[in-house]
PDB file of C-alpha atoms and ligand atoms in Angstrom:
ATOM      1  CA  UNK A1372      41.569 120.890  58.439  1.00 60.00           C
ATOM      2  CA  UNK A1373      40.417 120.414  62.101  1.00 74.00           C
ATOM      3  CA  UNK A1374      36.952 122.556  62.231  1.00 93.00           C
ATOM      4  CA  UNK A1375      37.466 124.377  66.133  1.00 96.00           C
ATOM      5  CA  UNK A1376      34.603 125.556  67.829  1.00 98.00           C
ATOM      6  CA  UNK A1377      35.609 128.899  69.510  1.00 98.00           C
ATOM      7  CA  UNK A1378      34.547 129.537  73.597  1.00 98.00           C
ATOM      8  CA  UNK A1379      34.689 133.062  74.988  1.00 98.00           C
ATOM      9  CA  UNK A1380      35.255 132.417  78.867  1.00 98.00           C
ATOM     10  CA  UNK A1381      34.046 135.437  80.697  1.00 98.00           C
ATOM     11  CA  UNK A1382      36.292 136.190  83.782  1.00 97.00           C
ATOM     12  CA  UNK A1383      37.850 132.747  84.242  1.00 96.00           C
ATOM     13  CA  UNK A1384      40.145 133.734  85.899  1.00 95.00           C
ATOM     14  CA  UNK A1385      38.113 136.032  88.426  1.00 95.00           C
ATOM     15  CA  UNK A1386      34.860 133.995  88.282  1.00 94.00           C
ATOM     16  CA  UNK A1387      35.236 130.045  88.630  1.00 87.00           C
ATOM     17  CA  UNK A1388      35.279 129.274  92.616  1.00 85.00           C
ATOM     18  CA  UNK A1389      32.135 126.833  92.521  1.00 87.00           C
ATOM     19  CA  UNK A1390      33.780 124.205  89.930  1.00 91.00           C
ATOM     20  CA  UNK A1391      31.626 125.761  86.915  1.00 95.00           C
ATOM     21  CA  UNK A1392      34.689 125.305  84.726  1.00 96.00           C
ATOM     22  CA  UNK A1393      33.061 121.675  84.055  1.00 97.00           C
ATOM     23  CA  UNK A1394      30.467 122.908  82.501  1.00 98.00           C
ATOM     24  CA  UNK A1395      32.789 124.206  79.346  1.00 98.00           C
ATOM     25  CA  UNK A1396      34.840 120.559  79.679  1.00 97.00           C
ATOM     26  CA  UNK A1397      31.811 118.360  79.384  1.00 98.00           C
ATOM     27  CA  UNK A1398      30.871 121.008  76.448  1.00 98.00           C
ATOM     28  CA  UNK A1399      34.406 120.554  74.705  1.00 98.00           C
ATOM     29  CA  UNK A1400      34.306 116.771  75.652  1.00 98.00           C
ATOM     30  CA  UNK A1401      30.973 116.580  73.618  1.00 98.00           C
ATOM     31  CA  UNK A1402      31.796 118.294  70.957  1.00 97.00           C
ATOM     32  CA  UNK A1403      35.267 116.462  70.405  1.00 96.00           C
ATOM     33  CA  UNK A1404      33.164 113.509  70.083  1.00 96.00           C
ATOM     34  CA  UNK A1405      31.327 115.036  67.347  1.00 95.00           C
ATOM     35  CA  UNK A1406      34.744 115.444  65.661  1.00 95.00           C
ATOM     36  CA  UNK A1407      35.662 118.938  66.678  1.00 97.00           C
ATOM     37  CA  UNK A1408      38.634 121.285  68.393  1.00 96.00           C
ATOM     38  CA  UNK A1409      37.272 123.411  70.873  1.00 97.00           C
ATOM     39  CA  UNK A1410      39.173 126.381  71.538  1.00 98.00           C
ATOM     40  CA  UNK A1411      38.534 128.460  74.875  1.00 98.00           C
ATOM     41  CA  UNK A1412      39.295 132.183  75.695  1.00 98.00           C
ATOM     42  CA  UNK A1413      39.380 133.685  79.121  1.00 97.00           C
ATOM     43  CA  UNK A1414      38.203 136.904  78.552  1.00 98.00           C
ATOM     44  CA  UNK A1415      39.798 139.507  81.546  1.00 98.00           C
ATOM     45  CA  UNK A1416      40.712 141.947  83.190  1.00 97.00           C
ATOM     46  CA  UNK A1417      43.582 142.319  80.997  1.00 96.00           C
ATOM     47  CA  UNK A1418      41.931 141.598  77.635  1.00 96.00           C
ATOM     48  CA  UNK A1419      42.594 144.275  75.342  1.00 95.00           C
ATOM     49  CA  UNK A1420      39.877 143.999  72.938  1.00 94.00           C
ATOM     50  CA  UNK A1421      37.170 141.247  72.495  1.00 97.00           C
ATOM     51  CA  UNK A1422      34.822 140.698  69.488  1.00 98.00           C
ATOM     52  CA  UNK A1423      31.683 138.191  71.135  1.00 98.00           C
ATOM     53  CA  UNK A1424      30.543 137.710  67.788  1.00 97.00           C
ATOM     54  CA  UNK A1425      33.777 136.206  66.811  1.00 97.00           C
ATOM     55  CA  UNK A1426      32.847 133.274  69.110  1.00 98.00           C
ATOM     56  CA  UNK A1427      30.218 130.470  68.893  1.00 98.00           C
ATOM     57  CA  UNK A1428      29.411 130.078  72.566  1.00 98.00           C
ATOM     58  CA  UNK A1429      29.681 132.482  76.076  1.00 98.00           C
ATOM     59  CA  UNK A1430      29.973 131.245  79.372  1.00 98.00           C
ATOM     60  CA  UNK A1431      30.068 133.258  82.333  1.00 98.00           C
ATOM     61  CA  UNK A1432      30.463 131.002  85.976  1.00 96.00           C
ATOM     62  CA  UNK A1433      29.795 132.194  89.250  1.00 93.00           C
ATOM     63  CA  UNK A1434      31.617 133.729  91.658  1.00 89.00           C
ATOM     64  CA  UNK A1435      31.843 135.524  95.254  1.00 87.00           C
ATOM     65  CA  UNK A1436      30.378 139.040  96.002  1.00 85.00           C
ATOM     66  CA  UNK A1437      34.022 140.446  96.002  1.00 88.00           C
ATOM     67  CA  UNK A1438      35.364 139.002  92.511  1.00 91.00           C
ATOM     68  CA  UNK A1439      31.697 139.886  91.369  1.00 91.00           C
ATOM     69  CA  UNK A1440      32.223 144.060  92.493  1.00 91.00           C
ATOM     70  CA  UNK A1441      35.882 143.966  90.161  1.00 94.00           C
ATOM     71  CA  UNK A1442      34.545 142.342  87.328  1.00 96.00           C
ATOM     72  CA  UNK A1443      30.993 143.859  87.203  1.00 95.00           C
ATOM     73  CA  UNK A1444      33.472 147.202  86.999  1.00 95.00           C
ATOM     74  CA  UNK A1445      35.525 145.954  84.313  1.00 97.00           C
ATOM     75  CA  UNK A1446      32.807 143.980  82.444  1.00 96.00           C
ATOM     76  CA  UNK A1447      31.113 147.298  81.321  1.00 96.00           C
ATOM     77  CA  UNK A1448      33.404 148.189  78.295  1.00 96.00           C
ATOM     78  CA  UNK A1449      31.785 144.651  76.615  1.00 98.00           C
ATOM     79  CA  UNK A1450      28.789 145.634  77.495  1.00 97.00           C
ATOM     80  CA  UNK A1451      27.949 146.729  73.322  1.00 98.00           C
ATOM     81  CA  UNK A1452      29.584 143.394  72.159  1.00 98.00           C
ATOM     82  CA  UNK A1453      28.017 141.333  74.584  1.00 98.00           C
ATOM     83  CA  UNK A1454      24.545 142.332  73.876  1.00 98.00           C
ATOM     84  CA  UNK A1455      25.043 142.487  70.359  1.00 98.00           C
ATOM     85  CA  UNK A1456      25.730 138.734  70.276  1.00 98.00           C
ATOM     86  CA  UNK A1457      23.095 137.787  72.654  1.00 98.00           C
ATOM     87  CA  UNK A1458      20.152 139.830  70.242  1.00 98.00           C
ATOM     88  CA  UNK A1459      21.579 137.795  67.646  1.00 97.00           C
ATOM     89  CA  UNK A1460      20.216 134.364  69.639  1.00 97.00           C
ATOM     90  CA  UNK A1461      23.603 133.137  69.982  1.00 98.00           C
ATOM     91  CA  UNK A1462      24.378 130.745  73.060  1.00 98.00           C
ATOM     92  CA  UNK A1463      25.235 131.775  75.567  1.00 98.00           C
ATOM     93  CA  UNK A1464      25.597 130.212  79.380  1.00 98.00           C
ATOM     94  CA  UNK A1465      25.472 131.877  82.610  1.00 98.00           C
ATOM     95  CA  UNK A1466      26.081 130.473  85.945  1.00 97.00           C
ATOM     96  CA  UNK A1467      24.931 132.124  89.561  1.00 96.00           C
ATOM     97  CA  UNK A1468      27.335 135.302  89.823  1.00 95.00           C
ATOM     98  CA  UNK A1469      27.676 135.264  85.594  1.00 96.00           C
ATOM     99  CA  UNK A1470      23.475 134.917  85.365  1.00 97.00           C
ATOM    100  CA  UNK A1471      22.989 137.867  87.995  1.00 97.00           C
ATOM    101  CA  UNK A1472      25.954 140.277  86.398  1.00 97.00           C
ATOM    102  CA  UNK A1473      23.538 140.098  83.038  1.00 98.00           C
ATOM    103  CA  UNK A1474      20.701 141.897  85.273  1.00 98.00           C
ATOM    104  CA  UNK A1475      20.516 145.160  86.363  1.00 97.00           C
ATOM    105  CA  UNK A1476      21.824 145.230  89.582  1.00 95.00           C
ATOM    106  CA  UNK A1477      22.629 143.265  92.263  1.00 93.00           C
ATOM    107  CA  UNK A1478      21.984 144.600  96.025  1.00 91.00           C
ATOM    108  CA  UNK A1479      24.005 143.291  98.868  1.00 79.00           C
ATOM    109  CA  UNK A1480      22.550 143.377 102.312  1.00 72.00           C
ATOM    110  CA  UNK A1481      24.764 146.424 103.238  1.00 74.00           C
ATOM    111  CA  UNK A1482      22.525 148.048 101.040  1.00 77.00           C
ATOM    112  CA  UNK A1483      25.132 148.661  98.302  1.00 85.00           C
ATOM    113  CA  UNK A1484      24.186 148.158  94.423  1.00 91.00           C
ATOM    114  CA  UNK A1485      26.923 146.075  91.942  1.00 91.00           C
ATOM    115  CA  UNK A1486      25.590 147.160  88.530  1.00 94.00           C
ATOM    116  CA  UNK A1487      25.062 144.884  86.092  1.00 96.00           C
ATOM    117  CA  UNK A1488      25.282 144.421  82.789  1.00 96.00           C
ATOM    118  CA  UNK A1489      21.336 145.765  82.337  1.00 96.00           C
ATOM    119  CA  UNK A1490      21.075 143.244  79.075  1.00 97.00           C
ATOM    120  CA  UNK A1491      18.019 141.113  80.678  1.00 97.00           C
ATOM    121  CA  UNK A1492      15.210 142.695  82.858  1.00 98.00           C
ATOM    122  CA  UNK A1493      15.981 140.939  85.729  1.00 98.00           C
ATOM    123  CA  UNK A1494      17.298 142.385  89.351  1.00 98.00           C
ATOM    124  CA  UNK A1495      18.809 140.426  92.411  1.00 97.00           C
ATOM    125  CA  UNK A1496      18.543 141.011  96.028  1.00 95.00           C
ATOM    126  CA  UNK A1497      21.247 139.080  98.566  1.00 91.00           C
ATOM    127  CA  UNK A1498      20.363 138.195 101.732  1.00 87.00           C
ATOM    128  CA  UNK A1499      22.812 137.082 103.686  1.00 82.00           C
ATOM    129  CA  UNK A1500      20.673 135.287 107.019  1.00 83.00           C
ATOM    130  CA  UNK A1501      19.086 132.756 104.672  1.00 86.00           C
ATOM    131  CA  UNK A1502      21.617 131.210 101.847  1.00 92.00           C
ATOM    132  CA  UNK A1503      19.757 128.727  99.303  1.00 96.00           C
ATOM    133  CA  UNK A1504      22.208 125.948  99.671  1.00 96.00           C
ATOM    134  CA  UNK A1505      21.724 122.587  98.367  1.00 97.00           C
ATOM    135  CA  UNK A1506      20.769 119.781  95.996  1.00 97.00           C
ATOM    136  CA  UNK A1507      18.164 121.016  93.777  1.00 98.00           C
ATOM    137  CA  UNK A1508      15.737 119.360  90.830  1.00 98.00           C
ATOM    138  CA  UNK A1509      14.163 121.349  88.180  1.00 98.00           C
ATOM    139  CA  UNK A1510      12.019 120.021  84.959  1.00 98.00           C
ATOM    140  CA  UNK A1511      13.029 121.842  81.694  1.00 98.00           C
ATOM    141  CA  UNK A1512      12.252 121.475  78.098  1.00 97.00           C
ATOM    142  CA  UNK A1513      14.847 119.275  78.059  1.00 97.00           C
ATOM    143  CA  UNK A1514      13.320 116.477  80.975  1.00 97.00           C
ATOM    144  CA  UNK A1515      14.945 116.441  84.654  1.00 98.00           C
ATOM    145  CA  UNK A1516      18.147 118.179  86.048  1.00 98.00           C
ATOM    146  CA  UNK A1517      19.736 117.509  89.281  1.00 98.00           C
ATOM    147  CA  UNK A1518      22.466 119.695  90.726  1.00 98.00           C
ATOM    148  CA  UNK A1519      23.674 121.851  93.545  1.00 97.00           C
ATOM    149  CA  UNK A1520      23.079 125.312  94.166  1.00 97.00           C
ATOM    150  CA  UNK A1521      24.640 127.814  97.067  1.00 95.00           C
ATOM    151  CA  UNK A1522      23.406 131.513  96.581  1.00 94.00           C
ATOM    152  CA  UNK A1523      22.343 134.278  98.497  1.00 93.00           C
ATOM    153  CA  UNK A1524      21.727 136.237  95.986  1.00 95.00           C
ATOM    154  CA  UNK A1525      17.568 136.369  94.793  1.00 97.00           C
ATOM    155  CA  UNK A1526      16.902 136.659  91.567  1.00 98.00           C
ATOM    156  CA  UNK A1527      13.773 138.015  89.914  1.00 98.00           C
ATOM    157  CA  UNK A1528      12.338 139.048  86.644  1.00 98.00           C
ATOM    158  CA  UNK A1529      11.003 142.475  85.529  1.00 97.00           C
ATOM    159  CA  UNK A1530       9.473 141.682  83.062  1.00 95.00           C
ATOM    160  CA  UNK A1531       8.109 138.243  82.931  1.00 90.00           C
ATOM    161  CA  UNK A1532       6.993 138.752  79.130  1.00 95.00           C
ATOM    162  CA  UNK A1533      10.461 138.313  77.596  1.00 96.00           C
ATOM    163  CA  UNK A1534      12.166 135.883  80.571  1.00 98.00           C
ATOM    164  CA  UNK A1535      11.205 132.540  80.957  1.00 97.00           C
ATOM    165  CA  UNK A1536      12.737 130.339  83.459  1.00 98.00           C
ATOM    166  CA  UNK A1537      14.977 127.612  82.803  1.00 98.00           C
ATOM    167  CA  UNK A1538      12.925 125.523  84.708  1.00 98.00           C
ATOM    168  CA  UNK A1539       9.966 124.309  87.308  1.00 98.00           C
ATOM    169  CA  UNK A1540      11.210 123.715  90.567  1.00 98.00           C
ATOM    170  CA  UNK A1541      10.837 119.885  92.255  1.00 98.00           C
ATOM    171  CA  UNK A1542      13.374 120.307  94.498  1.00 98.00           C
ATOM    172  CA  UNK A1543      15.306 123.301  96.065  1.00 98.00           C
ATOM    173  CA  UNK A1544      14.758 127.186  95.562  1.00 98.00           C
ATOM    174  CA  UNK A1545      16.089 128.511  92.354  1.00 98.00           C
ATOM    175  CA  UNK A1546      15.932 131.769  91.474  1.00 98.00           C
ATOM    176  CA  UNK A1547      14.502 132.667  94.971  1.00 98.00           C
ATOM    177  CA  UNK A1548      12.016 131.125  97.452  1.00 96.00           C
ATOM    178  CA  UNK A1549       9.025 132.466  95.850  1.00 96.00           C
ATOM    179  CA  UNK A1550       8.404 131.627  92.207  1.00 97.00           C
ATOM    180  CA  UNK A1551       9.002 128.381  92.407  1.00 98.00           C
ATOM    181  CA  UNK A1552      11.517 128.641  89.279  1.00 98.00           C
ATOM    182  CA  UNK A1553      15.070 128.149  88.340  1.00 98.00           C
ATOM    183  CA  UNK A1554      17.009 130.146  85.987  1.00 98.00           C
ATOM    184  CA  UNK A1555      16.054 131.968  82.697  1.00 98.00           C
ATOM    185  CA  UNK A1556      16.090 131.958  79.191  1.00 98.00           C
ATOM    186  CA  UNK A1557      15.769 134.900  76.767  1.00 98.00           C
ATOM    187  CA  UNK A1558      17.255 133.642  73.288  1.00 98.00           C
ATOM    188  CA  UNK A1559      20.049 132.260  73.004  1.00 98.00           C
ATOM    189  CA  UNK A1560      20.973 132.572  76.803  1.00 98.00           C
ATOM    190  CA  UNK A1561      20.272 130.443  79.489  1.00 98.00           C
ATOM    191  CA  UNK A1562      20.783 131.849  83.495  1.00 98.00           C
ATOM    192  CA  UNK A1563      21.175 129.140  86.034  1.00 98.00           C
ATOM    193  CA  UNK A1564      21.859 128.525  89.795  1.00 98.00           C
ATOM    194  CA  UNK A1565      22.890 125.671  89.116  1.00 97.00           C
ATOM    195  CA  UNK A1566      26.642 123.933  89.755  1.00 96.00           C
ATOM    196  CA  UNK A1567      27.349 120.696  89.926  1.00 92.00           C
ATOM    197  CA  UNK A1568      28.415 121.683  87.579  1.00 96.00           C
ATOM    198  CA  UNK A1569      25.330 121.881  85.708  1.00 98.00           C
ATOM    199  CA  UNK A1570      25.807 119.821  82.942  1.00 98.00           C
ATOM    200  CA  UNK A1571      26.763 116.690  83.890  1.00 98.00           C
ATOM    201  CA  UNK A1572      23.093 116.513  82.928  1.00 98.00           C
ATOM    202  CA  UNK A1573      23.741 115.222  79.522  1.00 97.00           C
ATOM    203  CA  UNK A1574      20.304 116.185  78.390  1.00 97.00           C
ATOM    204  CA  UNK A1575      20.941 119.997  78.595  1.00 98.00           C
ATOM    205  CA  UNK A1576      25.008 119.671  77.452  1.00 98.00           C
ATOM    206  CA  UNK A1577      23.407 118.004  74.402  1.00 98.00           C
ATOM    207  CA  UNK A1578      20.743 121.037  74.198  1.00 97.00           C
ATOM    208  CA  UNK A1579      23.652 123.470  74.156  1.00 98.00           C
ATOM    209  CA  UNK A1580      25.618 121.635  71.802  1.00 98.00           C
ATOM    210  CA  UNK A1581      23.074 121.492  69.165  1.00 98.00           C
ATOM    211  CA  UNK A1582      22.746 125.153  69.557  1.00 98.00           C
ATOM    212  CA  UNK A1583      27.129 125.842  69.680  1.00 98.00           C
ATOM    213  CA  UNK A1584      27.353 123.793  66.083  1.00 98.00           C
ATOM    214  CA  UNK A1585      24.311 125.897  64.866  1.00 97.00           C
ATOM    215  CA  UNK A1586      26.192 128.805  65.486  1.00 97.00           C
ATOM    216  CA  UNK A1587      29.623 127.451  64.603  1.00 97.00           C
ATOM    217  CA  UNK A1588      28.236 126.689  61.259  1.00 96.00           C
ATOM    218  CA  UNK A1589      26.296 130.032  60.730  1.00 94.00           C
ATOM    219  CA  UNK A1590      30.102 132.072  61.772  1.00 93.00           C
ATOM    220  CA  UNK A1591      31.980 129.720  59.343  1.00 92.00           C
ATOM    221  CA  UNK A1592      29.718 130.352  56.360  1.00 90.00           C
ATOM    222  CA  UNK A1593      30.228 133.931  57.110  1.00 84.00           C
ATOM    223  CA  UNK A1594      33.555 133.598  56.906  1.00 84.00           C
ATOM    224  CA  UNK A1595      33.681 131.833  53.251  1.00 78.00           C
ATOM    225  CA  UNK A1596      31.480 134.076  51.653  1.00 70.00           C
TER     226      UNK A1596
HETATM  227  N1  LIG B2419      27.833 135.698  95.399  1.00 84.76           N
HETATM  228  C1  LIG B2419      26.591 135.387  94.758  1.00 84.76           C
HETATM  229  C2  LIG B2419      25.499 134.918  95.710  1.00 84.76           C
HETATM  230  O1  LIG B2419      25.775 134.441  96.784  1.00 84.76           O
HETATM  231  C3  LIG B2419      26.858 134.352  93.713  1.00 84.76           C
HETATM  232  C4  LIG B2419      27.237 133.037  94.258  1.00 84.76           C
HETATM  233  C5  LIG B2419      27.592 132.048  93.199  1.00 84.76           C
HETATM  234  O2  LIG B2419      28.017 132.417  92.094  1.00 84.76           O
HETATM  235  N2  LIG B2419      27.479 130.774  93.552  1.00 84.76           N
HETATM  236  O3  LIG B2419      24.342 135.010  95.353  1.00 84.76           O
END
């Protein structure tokens, strides 16, 4: 029997304009050459109910401030099921608009609030005369990744005890011009500017692959006992 590896896909539909749908093909690629099915869920507006822990990875891409208001609105009622999942260190990936919508809010420069999620102590500000656009480098845990980013939005942590960033900053702004960071990790989760889409870095896909069969396997023993 085919073992499938099950993807939730937060807002595909609603959040995928800067090409972070590769990021879930190079996943699926790599784990099909492990010997696996992927499976992959867009989880939307018009999902009736949906069950995180039913699922052995999360992604959530970015998206514009305007598809960012309608799901932030909608996104609330998986709030429970979300976090749920993410205290349980499962792996989970979130891209630019996905990474700030886990915060707790996100301020545009009219000076109105989207409200996150609130799962991860972290708050973004945009500001829309000075856009972080461009290639950027970063050294993780993992060794070097090169990508793109293209943000307005700045990102920072509340409480720097239980975020740590994806990575050090070599080239390009990250999370915002100041710390000299990119991205987060609490977990399970990692937060990233970064498109490219970000894992063509086959370092990090492998990373997160590792961590998808670890979960995979923990959900299908669950299942059998
Ligand atoms: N609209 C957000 C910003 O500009 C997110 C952009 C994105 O997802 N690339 O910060």
């Amino acid at each position: 029997m085919a073992q499938v590896i099950k993807m939730a896909y937060l807002y595909e539909d609603l959040m995928n304009t800067y090409g972070d749908s590769g990021d879930v093909k190079i996943l699926s690629y790599l784990l099909k050459k492990q010997g696996y099915d992927t499976q992959v869920d867009n989880i939307s507006i018009d999902t009736a109910d949906f069950n995180a822990l039913d699922y052995d990875f999360l992604f959530f891409g970015g998206g514009q401030d305007f598809e960012q208001t309608v799901v932030a609105k909608d996104l609330r009622r998986f709030k429970a099921t979300i976090t749920t999942y993410i205290e349980a260190g499962k792996p989970m990936l979130a891209i630019c608009g996905g990474y700030q919508l886990l915060g707790d809010y996100y301020e545009t420069s009219e000076g109105t609030t989207i409200k996150g999620l609130g799962i991860l102590p972290l708050h973004t500000i945009f500001k829309a005369d000075s856009r972080m656009i461009g290639d950027t480098e970063f050294e993780t845990e993992w060794g070097t990744v090169r990508a793109f980013e293209n943000h307005s939005g700045r990102t920072y942590f509340d409480d720097p005890t239980k975020l740590k960033p994806l990575g050090k900053m070599v080239t390009g702004y990250g999370n915002n011009p100041e710390d000299g960071v990119e991205g987060m990790r609490y977990k399970g989760v990692i937060g990233s500017y970064a498109h490219g889409p970000l894992l063509k870095n086959v370092n990090l896909a492998q990373g997160i692959t590792e961590k998808i069969l670890a979960c995979y396997r923990d959900r299908t023993a669950a299942l059998t006992k």
